[in-house]
PDB file of C-alpha atoms in Angstrom:
ATOM      1  CA  MET A   1      -4.504  -0.542  19.728  1.00  0.00           C
ATOM      2  CA  ASN A   2      -0.860  -0.827  21.270  1.00  0.00           C
ATOM      3  CA  THR A   3       2.202  -1.908  18.984  1.00  0.00           C
ATOM      4  CA  THR A   4       1.610  -5.956  20.215  1.00  0.00           C
ATOM      5  CA  GLU A   5      -2.140  -5.646  19.043  1.00  0.00           C
ATOM      6  CA  MET A   6      -1.460  -3.824  15.986  1.00  0.00           C
ATOM      7  CA  THR A   7       1.235  -6.563  14.892  1.00  0.00           C
ATOM      8  CA  ALA A   8      -1.523  -9.534  15.719  1.00  0.00           C
ATOM      9  CA  LYS A   9      -4.046  -7.585  13.676  1.00  0.00           C
ATOM     10  CA  MET A  10      -1.559  -7.563  10.748  1.00  0.00           C
ATOM     11  CA  ALA A  11      -0.430 -11.331  10.939  1.00  0.00           C
ATOM     12  CA  GLU A  12      -3.740 -12.691  11.917  1.00  0.00           C
ATOM     13  CA  GLY A  13      -6.708 -10.417  10.864  1.00  0.00           C
ATOM     14  CA  ASN A  14      -9.373 -10.930   8.021  1.00  0.00           C
ATOM     15  CA  GLY A  15      -9.458  -8.167   5.678  1.00  0.00           C
ATOM     16  CA  PHE A  16      -7.414  -5.758   3.741  1.00  0.00           C
ATOM     17  CA  ILE A  17      -5.386  -2.967   3.835  1.00  0.00           C
ATOM     18  CA  ALA A  18      -6.434   0.217   2.182  1.00  0.00           C
ATOM     19  CA  ALA A  19      -4.138   2.352   0.143  1.00  0.00           C
ATOM     20  CA  LEU A  20      -5.007   5.927   0.406  1.00  0.00           C
ATOM     21  CA  ASP A  21      -1.549   7.171  -0.503  1.00  0.00           C
ATOM     22  CA  GLN A  22      -1.512   9.050  -3.465  1.00  0.00           C
ATOM     23  CA  SER A  23       1.201  11.699  -3.619  1.00  0.00           C
ATOM     24  CA  GLY A  24       1.734  14.636  -5.838  1.00  0.00           C
ATOM     25  CA  GLY A  25       2.331  13.107  -9.003  1.00  0.00           C
ATOM     26  CA  SER A  26      -0.911  10.810  -8.761  1.00  0.00           C
ATOM     27  CA  THR A  27      -2.879  13.209  -6.780  1.00  0.00           C
ATOM     28  CA  PRO A  28      -4.830  14.900  -9.834  1.00  0.00           C
ATOM     29  CA  LYS A  29      -5.522  11.423 -11.492  1.00  0.00           C
ATOM     30  CA  ALA A  30      -7.008  10.349  -8.016  1.00  0.00           C
ATOM     31  CA  LEU A  31      -9.157  13.215  -8.143  1.00  0.00           C
ATOM     32  CA  ALA A  32      -9.993  13.063 -11.772  1.00  0.00           C
ATOM     33  CA  GLY A  33     -11.325   9.637 -10.905  1.00  0.00           C
ATOM     34  CA  TYR A  34     -13.338  11.272  -8.119  1.00  0.00           C
ATOM     35  CA  GLY A  35     -14.863  13.296 -10.493  1.00  0.00           C
ATOM     36  CA  VAL A  36     -13.030  16.193  -9.413  1.00  0.00           C
ATOM     37  CA  SER A  37     -11.656  18.297 -12.635  1.00  0.00           C
ATOM     38  CA  GLU A  38      -8.320  20.253 -12.294  1.00  0.00           C
ATOM     39  CA  ASP A  39     -10.141  23.750 -12.718  1.00  0.00           C
ATOM     40  CA  ALA A  40     -11.471  23.045  -9.079  1.00  0.00           C
ATOM     41  CA  TRP A  41      -8.242  24.077  -7.798  1.00  0.00           C
ATOM     42  CA  LYS A  42      -5.580  27.223  -8.120  1.00  0.00           C
ATOM     43  CA  THR A  43      -2.782  26.232  -6.035  1.00  0.00           C
ATOM     44  CA  GLU A  44      -1.249  22.890  -5.043  1.00  0.00           C
ATOM     45  CA  GLU A  45      -2.340  23.592  -1.450  1.00  0.00           C
ATOM     46  CA  GLU A  46      -5.662  23.614  -2.777  1.00  0.00           C
ATOM     47  CA  MET A  47      -5.573  20.514  -4.614  1.00  0.00           C
ATOM     48  CA  PHE A  48      -4.044  18.547  -1.528  1.00  0.00           C
ATOM     49  CA  GLY A  49      -6.962  19.929   0.715  1.00  0.00           C
ATOM     50  CA  LEU A  50      -9.332  18.343  -1.568  1.00  0.00           C
ATOM     51  CA  ILE A  51      -7.733  15.139  -1.987  1.00  0.00           C
ATOM     52  CA  HIS A  52      -7.613  15.052   1.982  1.00  0.00           C
ATOM     53  CA  GLU A  53     -11.237  15.868   1.995  1.00  0.00           C
ATOM     54  CA  MET A  54     -11.953  12.870  -0.316  1.00  0.00           C
ATOM     55  CA  ARG A  55      -9.866  10.598   2.205  1.00  0.00           C
ATOM     56  CA  SER A  56     -11.285  11.855   5.121  1.00  0.00           C
ATOM     57  CA  ARG A  57     -14.826  11.193   3.764  1.00  0.00           C
ATOM     58  CA  ILE A  58     -13.668   7.448   3.136  1.00  0.00           C
ATOM     59  CA  ILE A  59     -12.289   6.895   6.902  1.00  0.00           C
ATOM     60  CA  ARG A  60     -15.475   8.462   8.296  1.00  0.00           C
ATOM     61  CA  SER A  61     -17.427   6.562   6.094  1.00  0.00           C
ATOM     62  CA  LYS A  62     -19.751   3.744   7.925  1.00  0.00           C
ATOM     63  CA  ALA A  63     -18.821   1.193   5.654  1.00  0.00           C
ATOM     64  CA  PHE A  64     -15.074   1.574   6.526  1.00  0.00           C
ATOM     65  CA  ASP A  65     -13.724   0.321   9.814  1.00  0.00           C
ATOM     66  CA  GLY A  66     -11.064  -2.227  10.846  1.00  0.00           C
ATOM     67  CA  SER A  67     -14.138  -5.547  10.580  1.00  0.00           C
ATOM     68  CA  LYS A  68     -12.695  -5.730   7.133  1.00  0.00           C
ATOM     69  CA  VAL A  69     -10.253  -2.960   6.727  1.00  0.00           C
ATOM     70  CA  ILE A  70      -7.634  -3.845   8.851  1.00  0.00           C
ATOM     71  CA  GLY A  71      -4.787  -1.409   7.649  1.00  0.00           C
ATOM     72  CA  ALA A  72      -4.561   1.778   5.809  1.00  0.00           C
ATOM     73  CA  ILE A  73      -1.768   3.672   4.051  1.00  0.00           C
ATOM     74  CA  LEU A  74      -1.289   7.156   4.210  1.00  0.00           C
ATOM     75  CA  PHE A  75       0.500  10.165   2.521  1.00  0.00           C
ATOM     76  CA  GLU A  76       2.757  12.271   4.658  1.00  0.00           C
ATOM     77  CA  ARG A  77       0.267  15.604   3.911  1.00  0.00           C
ATOM     78  CA  THR A  78      -2.675  12.910   5.024  1.00  0.00           C
ATOM     79  CA  MET A  79      -0.705  11.888   8.181  1.00  0.00           C
ATOM     80  CA  ASP A  80      -0.287  15.132   9.236  1.00  0.00           C
ATOM     81  CA  GLY A  81      -3.957  16.242   8.679  1.00  0.00           C
ATOM     82  CA  THR A  82      -7.056  15.745  10.936  1.00  0.00           C
ATOM     83  CA  VAL A  83     -10.636  14.070  10.255  1.00  0.00           C
ATOM     84  CA  ASP A  84     -13.168  15.613  12.541  1.00  0.00           C
ATOM     85  CA  GLY A  85     -10.482  17.197  14.922  1.00  0.00           C
ATOM     86  CA  VAL A  86      -8.196  14.234  15.430  1.00  0.00           C
ATOM     87  CA  SER A  87      -4.958  13.139  13.922  1.00  0.00           C
ATOM     88  CA  THR A  88      -5.688  10.856  10.972  1.00  0.00           C
ATOM     89  CA  PRO A  89      -3.965   8.185  12.326  1.00  0.00           C
ATOM     90  CA  ALA A  90      -5.907   8.428  15.434  1.00  0.00           C
ATOM     91  CA  ALA A  91      -8.867   8.363  13.832  1.00  0.00           C
ATOM     92  CA  LEU A  92      -7.978   5.348  11.942  1.00  0.00           C
ATOM     93  CA  ILE A  93      -7.171   3.665  15.043  1.00  0.00           C
ATOM     94  CA  ALA A  94     -10.365   4.695  16.616  1.00  0.00           C
ATOM     95  CA  LYS A  95     -11.733   2.413  13.966  1.00  0.00           C
ATOM     96  CA  GLY A  96      -9.848  -0.301  14.182  1.00  0.00           C
ATOM     97  CA  VAL A  97      -7.586   0.191  11.397  1.00  0.00           C
ATOM     98  CA  VAL A  98      -3.738   0.141  11.866  1.00  0.00           C
ATOM     99  CA  PRO A  99      -1.995   3.137  10.094  1.00  0.00           C
ATOM    100  CA  PHE A 100       1.023   3.149   7.801  1.00  0.00           C
ATOM    101  CA  ILE A 101       2.876   5.746   5.870  1.00  0.00           C
ATOM    102  CA  LYS A 102       4.086   5.934   2.310  1.00  0.00           C
ATOM    103  CA  ILE A 103       7.648   7.141   2.930  1.00  0.00           C
ATOM    104  CA  ASP A 104       9.252   6.928  -0.679  1.00  0.00           C
ATOM    105  CA  LYS A 105       9.874   9.847  -2.175  1.00  0.00           C
ATOM    106  CA  GLY A 106       9.475   8.817  -6.370  1.00  0.00           C
ATOM    107  CA  LEU A 107      11.144   6.694  -8.440  1.00  0.00           C
ATOM    108  CA  GLU A 108      14.687   7.014 -10.429  1.00  0.00           C
ATOM    109  CA  ASP A 109      14.965   6.599 -14.341  1.00  0.00           C
ATOM    110  CA  GLU A 110      15.211   2.960 -15.015  1.00  0.00           C
ATOM    111  CA  VAL A 111      18.233   1.110 -14.925  1.00  0.00           C
ATOM    112  CA  ASN A 112      19.213  -2.430 -15.734  1.00  0.00           C
ATOM    113  CA  GLY A 113      15.204  -2.679 -16.049  1.00  0.00           C
ATOM    114  CA  VAL A 114      14.456  -1.312 -12.640  1.00  0.00           C
ATOM    115  CA  GLN A 115      13.341   2.247 -10.882  1.00  0.00           C
ATOM    116  CA  LEU A 116      15.127   2.379  -7.463  1.00  0.00           C
ATOM    117  CA  MET A 117      13.699   4.908  -5.064  1.00  0.00           C
ATOM    118  CA  LYS A 118      14.748   8.455  -5.116  1.00  0.00           C
ATOM    119  CA  PRO A 119      17.244   9.163  -1.761  1.00  0.00           C
ATOM    120  CA  MET A 120      15.258   9.853   1.408  1.00  0.00           C
ATOM    121  CA  PRO A 121      17.606  12.227   3.332  1.00  0.00           C
ATOM    122  CA  GLU A 122      14.705  13.228   5.801  1.00  0.00           C
ATOM    123  CA  LEU A 123      13.564   9.638   6.447  1.00  0.00           C
ATOM    124  CA  ASP A 124      14.440   9.433   9.844  1.00  0.00           C
ATOM    125  CA  ALA A 125      13.071  12.307  10.972  1.00  0.00           C
ATOM    126  CA  LEU A 126       9.672  11.325   8.982  1.00  0.00           C
ATOM    127  CA  LEU A 127       9.947   7.936  10.889  1.00  0.00           C
ATOM    128  CA  VAL A 128      10.274   9.744  14.195  1.00  0.00           C
ATOM    129  CA  LYS A 129       7.003  11.884  13.455  1.00  0.00           C
ATOM    130  CA  SER A 130       5.341   9.001  12.158  1.00  0.00           C
ATOM    131  CA  LYS A 131       5.849   6.902  15.115  1.00  0.00           C
ATOM    132  CA  ALA A 132       4.751   9.820  17.439  1.00  0.00           C
ATOM    133  CA  LEU A 133       1.507  10.111  15.797  1.00  0.00           C
ATOM    134  CA  GLY A 134       0.818   6.060  16.532  1.00  0.00           C
ATOM    135  CA  VAL A 135       1.696   5.106  12.999  1.00  0.00           C
ATOM    136  CA  TYR A 136       2.514   1.420  12.887  1.00  0.00           C
ATOM    137  CA  GLY A 137       4.546   0.859  10.018  1.00  0.00           C
ATOM    138  CA  THR A 138       5.632   2.229   6.356  1.00  0.00           C
ATOM    139  CA  LYS A 139       5.478   1.383   2.943  1.00  0.00           C
ATOM    140  CA  GLU A 140       8.271   1.865  -0.037  1.00  0.00           C
ATOM    141  CA  ARG A 141       7.782   1.376  -3.696  1.00  0.00           C
ATOM    142  CA  SER A 142      10.230   0.928  -6.598  1.00  0.00           C
ATOM    143  CA  VAL A 143       9.040  -1.129  -9.901  1.00  0.00           C
ATOM    144  CA  ILE A 144      10.674  -3.674 -11.867  1.00  0.00           C
ATOM    145  CA  ASN A 145       9.878  -3.351 -15.760  1.00  0.00           C
ATOM    146  CA  SER A 146      11.846  -6.357 -17.147  1.00  0.00           C
ATOM    147  CA  ALA A 147      13.419  -9.425 -15.883  1.00  0.00           C
ATOM    148  CA  ASN A 148      17.016  -8.390 -15.486  1.00  0.00           C
ATOM    149  CA  ALA A 149      18.606 -10.130 -12.489  1.00  0.00           C
ATOM    150  CA  GLU A 150      20.952  -7.512 -11.794  1.00  0.00           C
ATOM    151  CA  GLY A 151      18.586  -4.871 -11.629  1.00  0.00           C
ATOM    152  CA  ILE A 152      15.995  -6.975  -9.715  1.00  0.00           C
ATOM    153  CA  ALA A 153      18.613  -7.786  -7.061  1.00  0.00           C
ATOM    154  CA  ALA A 154      19.542  -4.111  -6.785  1.00  0.00           C
ATOM    155  CA  ALA A 155      16.050  -3.376  -6.046  1.00  0.00           C
ATOM    156  CA  VAL A 156      15.145  -5.786  -3.429  1.00  0.00           C
ATOM    157  CA  LYS A 157      18.588  -4.911  -1.673  1.00  0.00           C
ATOM    158  CA  GLN A 158      17.638  -1.387  -1.622  1.00  0.00           C
ATOM    159  CA  GLN A 159      14.434  -2.344  -0.255  1.00  0.00           C
ATOM    160  CA  PHE A 160      15.462  -4.116   2.366  1.00  0.00           C
ATOM    161  CA  GLU A 161      18.592  -1.548   3.202  1.00  0.00           C
ATOM    162  CA  VAL A 162      15.649   1.127   3.879  1.00  0.00           C
ATOM    163  CA  GLY A 163      13.671  -1.658   5.666  1.00  0.00           C
ATOM    164  CA  ALA A 164      16.676  -2.090   8.043  1.00  0.00           C
ATOM    165  CA  GLN A 165      16.269   2.030   8.667  1.00  0.00           C
ATOM    166  CA  VAL A 166      12.686   1.504   9.449  1.00  0.00           C
ATOM    167  CA  LEU A 167      13.270  -1.382  11.754  1.00  0.00           C
ATOM    168  CA  SER A 168      15.793   0.537  13.789  1.00  0.00           C
ATOM    169  CA  HIS A 169      13.029   3.060  14.847  1.00  0.00           C
ATOM    170  CA  GLY A 170      10.778   0.125  15.734  1.00  0.00           C
ATOM    171  CA  MET A 171       8.290   0.473  12.936  1.00  0.00           C
ATOM    172  CA  MET A 172       7.370  -2.631  10.478  1.00  0.00           C
ATOM    173  CA  PRO A 173       8.401  -1.717   6.774  1.00  0.00           C
ATOM    174  CA  MET A 174       6.025  -2.723   4.108  1.00  0.00           C
ATOM    175  CA  ILE A 175       8.429  -4.079   1.468  1.00  0.00           C
ATOM    176  CA  GLU A 176       7.290  -2.785  -2.168  1.00  0.00           C
ATOM    177  CA  PRO A 177       9.580  -4.009  -5.547  1.00  0.00           C
ATOM    178  CA  GLU A 178       6.068  -3.819  -7.851  1.00  0.00           C
ATOM    179  CA  VAL A 179       6.569  -5.906 -10.859  1.00  0.00           C
ATOM    180  CA  ASN A 180       4.578  -3.941 -13.867  1.00  0.00           C
ATOM    181  CA  ILE A 181       1.803  -5.745 -15.015  1.00  0.00           C
ATOM    182  CA  LYS A 182       2.510  -4.829 -18.559  1.00  0.00           C
ATOM    183  CA  SER A 183       5.792  -6.323 -18.672  1.00  0.00           C
ATOM    184  CA  ALA A 184       6.544  -8.564 -21.513  1.00  0.00           C
ATOM    185  CA  THR A 185       8.676 -10.649 -18.769  1.00  0.00           C
ATOM    186  CA  ARG A 186       6.242 -10.770 -15.775  1.00  0.00           C
ATOM    187  CA  ALA A 187       6.229 -14.334 -15.173  1.00  0.00           C
ATOM    188  CA  GLU A 188      10.050 -14.377 -15.298  1.00  0.00           C
ATOM    189  CA  CYS A 189      10.281 -11.333 -13.248  1.00  0.00           C
ATOM    190  CA  ASP A 190       8.212 -12.823 -10.471  1.00  0.00           C
ATOM    191  CA  LYS A 191      10.686 -15.868 -10.393  1.00  0.00           C
ATOM    192  CA  ILE A 192      13.902 -13.705  -9.895  1.00  0.00           C
ATOM    193  CA  LEU A 193      12.137 -11.430  -7.596  1.00  0.00           C
ATOM    194  CA  LEU A 194      10.945 -14.478  -5.246  1.00  0.00           C
ATOM    195  CA  ALA A 195      14.555 -15.834  -5.266  1.00  0.00           C
ATOM    196  CA  GLU A 196      16.036 -11.956  -4.263  1.00  0.00           C
ATOM    197  CA  ILE A 197      13.607 -11.721  -1.530  1.00  0.00           C
ATOM    198  CA  LEU A 198      14.520 -15.178  -0.045  1.00  0.00           C
ATOM    199  CA  LYS A 199      18.175 -14.413  -0.232  1.00  0.00           C
ATOM    200  CA  ASN A 200      17.402 -10.906   1.637  1.00  0.00           C
ATOM    201  CA  LEU A 201      15.097 -12.561   4.240  1.00  0.00           C
ATOM    202  CA  ASP A 202      17.607 -15.132   5.053  1.00  0.00           C
ATOM    203  CA  ALA A 203      20.169 -12.420   5.880  1.00  0.00           C
ATOM    204  CA  LEU A 204      17.479 -10.420   8.195  1.00  0.00           C
ATOM    205  CA  PRO A 205      18.858 -10.829  12.038  1.00  0.00           C
ATOM    206  CA  GLU A 206      16.442 -13.649  13.972  1.00  0.00           C
ATOM    207  CA  GLY A 207      13.387 -12.084  15.417  1.00  0.00           C
ATOM    208  CA  GLN A 208      13.058  -9.797  13.036  1.00  0.00           C
ATOM    209  CA  GLN A 209      10.020  -9.469  10.462  1.00  0.00           C
ATOM    210  CA  VAL A 210       9.156  -7.322   7.212  1.00  0.00           C
ATOM    211  CA  MET A 211       6.003  -7.113   5.249  1.00  0.00           C
ATOM    212  CA  LEU A 212       5.773  -7.772   1.529  1.00  0.00           C
ATOM    213  CA  LYS A 213       3.646  -5.858  -1.041  1.00  0.00           C
ATOM    214  CA  LEU A 214       3.660  -7.313  -4.340  1.00  0.00           C
ATOM    215  CA  SER A 215       2.033  -7.674  -7.993  1.00  0.00           C
ATOM    216  CA  LEU A 216      -0.214 -10.326  -8.212  1.00  0.00           C
ATOM    217  CA  PRO A 217       2.046 -13.240  -9.583  1.00  0.00           C
ATOM    218  CA  VAL A 218       1.469 -14.984 -13.544  1.00  0.00           C
ATOM    219  CA  VAL A 219       1.155 -18.170 -11.652  1.00  0.00           C
ATOM    220  CA  PRO A 220      -0.848 -18.304  -8.523  1.00  0.00           C
ATOM    221  CA  GLY A 221       1.011 -19.799  -5.347  1.00  0.00           C
ATOM    222  CA  THR A 222       4.322 -18.171  -6.649  1.00  0.00           C
ATOM    223  CA  PHE A 223       4.900 -16.123  -3.519  1.00  0.00           C
ATOM    224  CA  ASP A 224       3.747 -19.244  -1.144  1.00  0.00           C
ATOM    225  CA  PRO A 225       7.252 -19.526   0.071  1.00  0.00           C
ATOM    226  CA  LEU A 226       6.919 -16.181   1.263  1.00  0.00           C
ATOM    227  CA  VAL A 227       3.408 -16.266   2.857  1.00  0.00           C
ATOM    228  CA  ASN A 228       4.686 -19.188   4.974  1.00  0.00           C
ATOM    229  CA  HIS A 229       8.277 -17.383   5.985  1.00  0.00           C
ATOM    230  CA  PRO A 230       8.885 -17.037   9.581  1.00  0.00           C
ATOM    231  CA  LYS A 231      10.758 -13.683   9.007  1.00  0.00           C
ATOM    232  CA  VAL A 232       7.479 -12.210   7.019  1.00  0.00           C
ATOM    233  CA  LEU A 233       4.506 -10.985   8.909  1.00  0.00           C
ATOM    234  CA  ARG A 234       2.582 -10.875   6.020  1.00  0.00           C
ATOM    235  CA  VAL A 235       2.031 -10.842   2.160  1.00  0.00           C
ATOM    236  CA  VAL A 236      -0.222  -8.075   0.537  1.00  0.00           C
ATOM    237  CA  ALA A 237      -0.844  -7.399  -3.111  1.00  0.00           C
ATOM    238  CA  LEU A 238      -1.411  -4.337  -4.647  1.00  0.00           C
ATOM    239  CA  SER A 239      -4.151  -3.838  -7.733  1.00  0.00           C
ATOM    240  CA  GLY A 240      -1.433  -2.791 -10.127  1.00  0.00           C
ATOM    241  CA  GLY A 241      -3.598  -1.290 -12.911  1.00  0.00           C
ATOM    242  CA  TYR A 242      -6.424  -4.305 -12.934  1.00  0.00           C
ATOM    243  CA  ARG A 243      -9.983  -3.119 -12.541  1.00  0.00           C
ATOM    244  CA  ARG A 244     -11.426  -4.538  -9.031  1.00  0.00           C
ATOM    245  CA  PRO A 245     -13.248  -7.607 -10.350  1.00  0.00           C
ATOM    246  CA  GLU A 246     -10.555  -8.493 -12.338  1.00  0.00           C
ATOM    247  CA  ALA A 247      -7.741  -8.068  -9.515  1.00  0.00           C
ATOM    248  CA  CYS A 248     -10.206  -9.777  -6.709  1.00  0.00           C
ATOM    249  CA  VAL A 249     -10.217 -12.862  -8.751  1.00  0.00           C
ATOM    250  CA  GLU A 250      -6.358 -12.960  -9.197  1.00  0.00           C
ATOM    251  CA  LEU A 251      -6.121 -12.390  -5.609  1.00  0.00           C
ATOM    252  CA  SER A 252      -8.520 -14.909  -4.769  1.00  0.00           C
ATOM    253  CA  LYS A 253      -6.555 -17.565  -6.340  1.00  0.00           C
ATOM    254  CA  ASN A 254      -3.430 -16.961  -4.244  1.00  0.00           C
ATOM    255  CA  LYS A 255      -3.573 -18.597  -0.590  1.00  0.00           C
ATOM    256  CA  GLY A 256      -2.732 -16.322   2.307  1.00  0.00           C
ATOM    257  CA  ILE A 257      -2.160 -13.102   0.494  1.00  0.00           C
ATOM    258  CA  ILE A 258      -4.660  -9.871   1.018  1.00  0.00           C
ATOM    259  CA  ALA A 259      -5.404  -6.963  -0.703  1.00  0.00           C
ATOM    260  CA  SER A 260      -3.723  -3.745  -0.547  1.00  0.00           C
ATOM    261  CA  PHE A 261      -5.618  -1.951  -2.967  1.00  0.00           C
ATOM    262  CA  SER A 262      -6.014   1.787  -4.025  1.00  0.00           C
ATOM    263  CA  ARG A 263      -7.549   2.700  -7.715  1.00  0.00           C
ATOM    264  CA  ALA A 264      -9.411  -0.989  -7.457  1.00  0.00           C
ATOM    265  CA  LEU A 265     -10.744   0.535  -4.000  1.00  0.00           C
ATOM    266  CA  LEU A 266     -11.841   3.809  -5.179  1.00  0.00           C
ATOM    267  CA  GLU A 267     -12.696   3.542  -8.677  1.00  0.00           C
ATOM    268  CA  ASP A 268     -16.428   3.774  -7.965  1.00  0.00           C
ATOM    269  CA  LEU A 269     -16.277   6.744  -5.893  1.00  0.00           C
ATOM    270  CA  ARG A 270     -17.513  10.428  -6.916  1.00  0.00           C
ATOM    271  CA  ALA A 271     -17.576  13.650  -5.138  1.00  0.00           C
ATOM    272  CA  GLN A 272     -20.990  14.484  -6.479  1.00  0.00           C
ATOM    273  CA  MET A 273     -22.497  10.987  -4.452  1.00  0.00           C
ATOM    274  CA  SER A 274     -24.674  11.809  -1.945  1.00  0.00           C
ATOM    275  CA  ASP A 275     -23.640  10.343   1.866  1.00  0.00           C
ATOM    276  CA  ASP A 276     -25.756   7.108   1.317  1.00  0.00           C
ATOM    277  CA  GLU A 277     -24.883   6.654  -2.043  1.00  0.00           C
ATOM    278  CA  PHE A 278     -20.888   6.981  -1.301  1.00  0.00           C
ATOM    279  CA  ASP A 279     -21.281   4.601   1.702  1.00  0.00           C
ATOM    280  CA  ALA A 280     -22.981   1.880  -0.289  1.00  0.00           C
ATOM    281  CA  SER A 281     -20.170   2.201  -3.025  1.00  0.00           C
ATOM    282  CA  LEU A 282     -17.175   1.935  -0.780  1.00  0.00           C
ATOM    283  CA  GLY A 283     -19.488  -0.720   1.297  1.00  0.00           C
ATOM    284  CA  ALA A 284     -19.787  -2.563  -2.323  1.00  0.00           C
ATOM    285  CA  ALA A 285     -15.964  -2.169  -3.207  1.00  0.00           C
ATOM    286  CA  ILE A 286     -15.017  -3.118   0.726  1.00  0.00           C
ATOM    287  CA  ASP A 287     -16.793  -6.327   0.402  1.00  0.00           C
ATOM    288  CA  GLU A 288     -15.689  -7.568  -2.986  1.00  0.00           C
ATOM    289  CA  ILE A 289     -12.317  -7.128  -1.841  1.00  0.00           C
ATOM    290  CA  TYR A 290     -12.725  -8.617   1.447  1.00  0.00           C
ATOM    291  CA  LYS A 291     -13.913 -11.485  -0.346  1.00  0.00           C
ATOM    292  CA  GLY A 292     -10.754 -11.759  -2.762  1.00  0.00           C
ATOM    293  CA  SER A 293      -8.850 -11.734   0.306  1.00  0.00           C
ATOM    294  CA  THR A 294     -10.482 -13.983   2.329  1.00  0.00           C
ATOM    295  CA  VAL A 295     -12.419 -16.306   0.463  1.00  0.00           C
ATOM    296  CA  LYS A 296      -9.671 -18.402  -1.840  1.00  0.00           C
ATOM    297  CA  ALA A 297     -10.289 -20.431  -5.018  1.00  0.00           C
TER     298      ALA A 297
END
């Protein structure tokens, strides 16, 4: 796939984006969910080796291909690794899956109800390296915890500033201002977030597009204006802590939005499974998320 073909797949493809981008802080929890306890490694390198093997097993599975999984988000170490002797992005592309890279370096402490992204002084170098490996786009996450208009405006502004840097490298930014699903003011957060995203989209130069990764809204259809916006290539949803059945039901209520799930995709996979058991479990999860992404209530 070249860039034009990847753009077409992101714009029109039936399926969803797999989030395989757990970073240092979330890796032990991801491994524990996979049935690998913390006594299985002694060093950080060994820990990352174990999570890379989990991701490699997913990528090489016969259940995982571009017919239902149209994209995958990678952690930098995963991108830098290999699957069966080829670079991870190349392994994804060979299966018809568009590769993305998680670029944020974690979250700042909460101010005005939001957690902004930490500085990324080495972003330009990462973008150059990623693009050279065939990576199509990026994903960058901040978090909204309460309906503070000033805070939400700051989070969205920062997201679009980083997005402009990504676009300058000829890559597609996936902007992710996540609304915490445990927030007591979630519905109001959704409304403020929608208004701020629309304001920043209107300021984008003509001909430019971004992708959006958003929490599933309290009121289905809230983000319809974004789904239909000419400067938005695709809107995808995170599971945000919902278990897969509930996440898929909520997803199915929102037309035009596809999944970009992490925990909800991986929750039934275990290191101890045989290859047949692993493929069957992964295939069942993919089918359920695919249905939520493509069959709308």
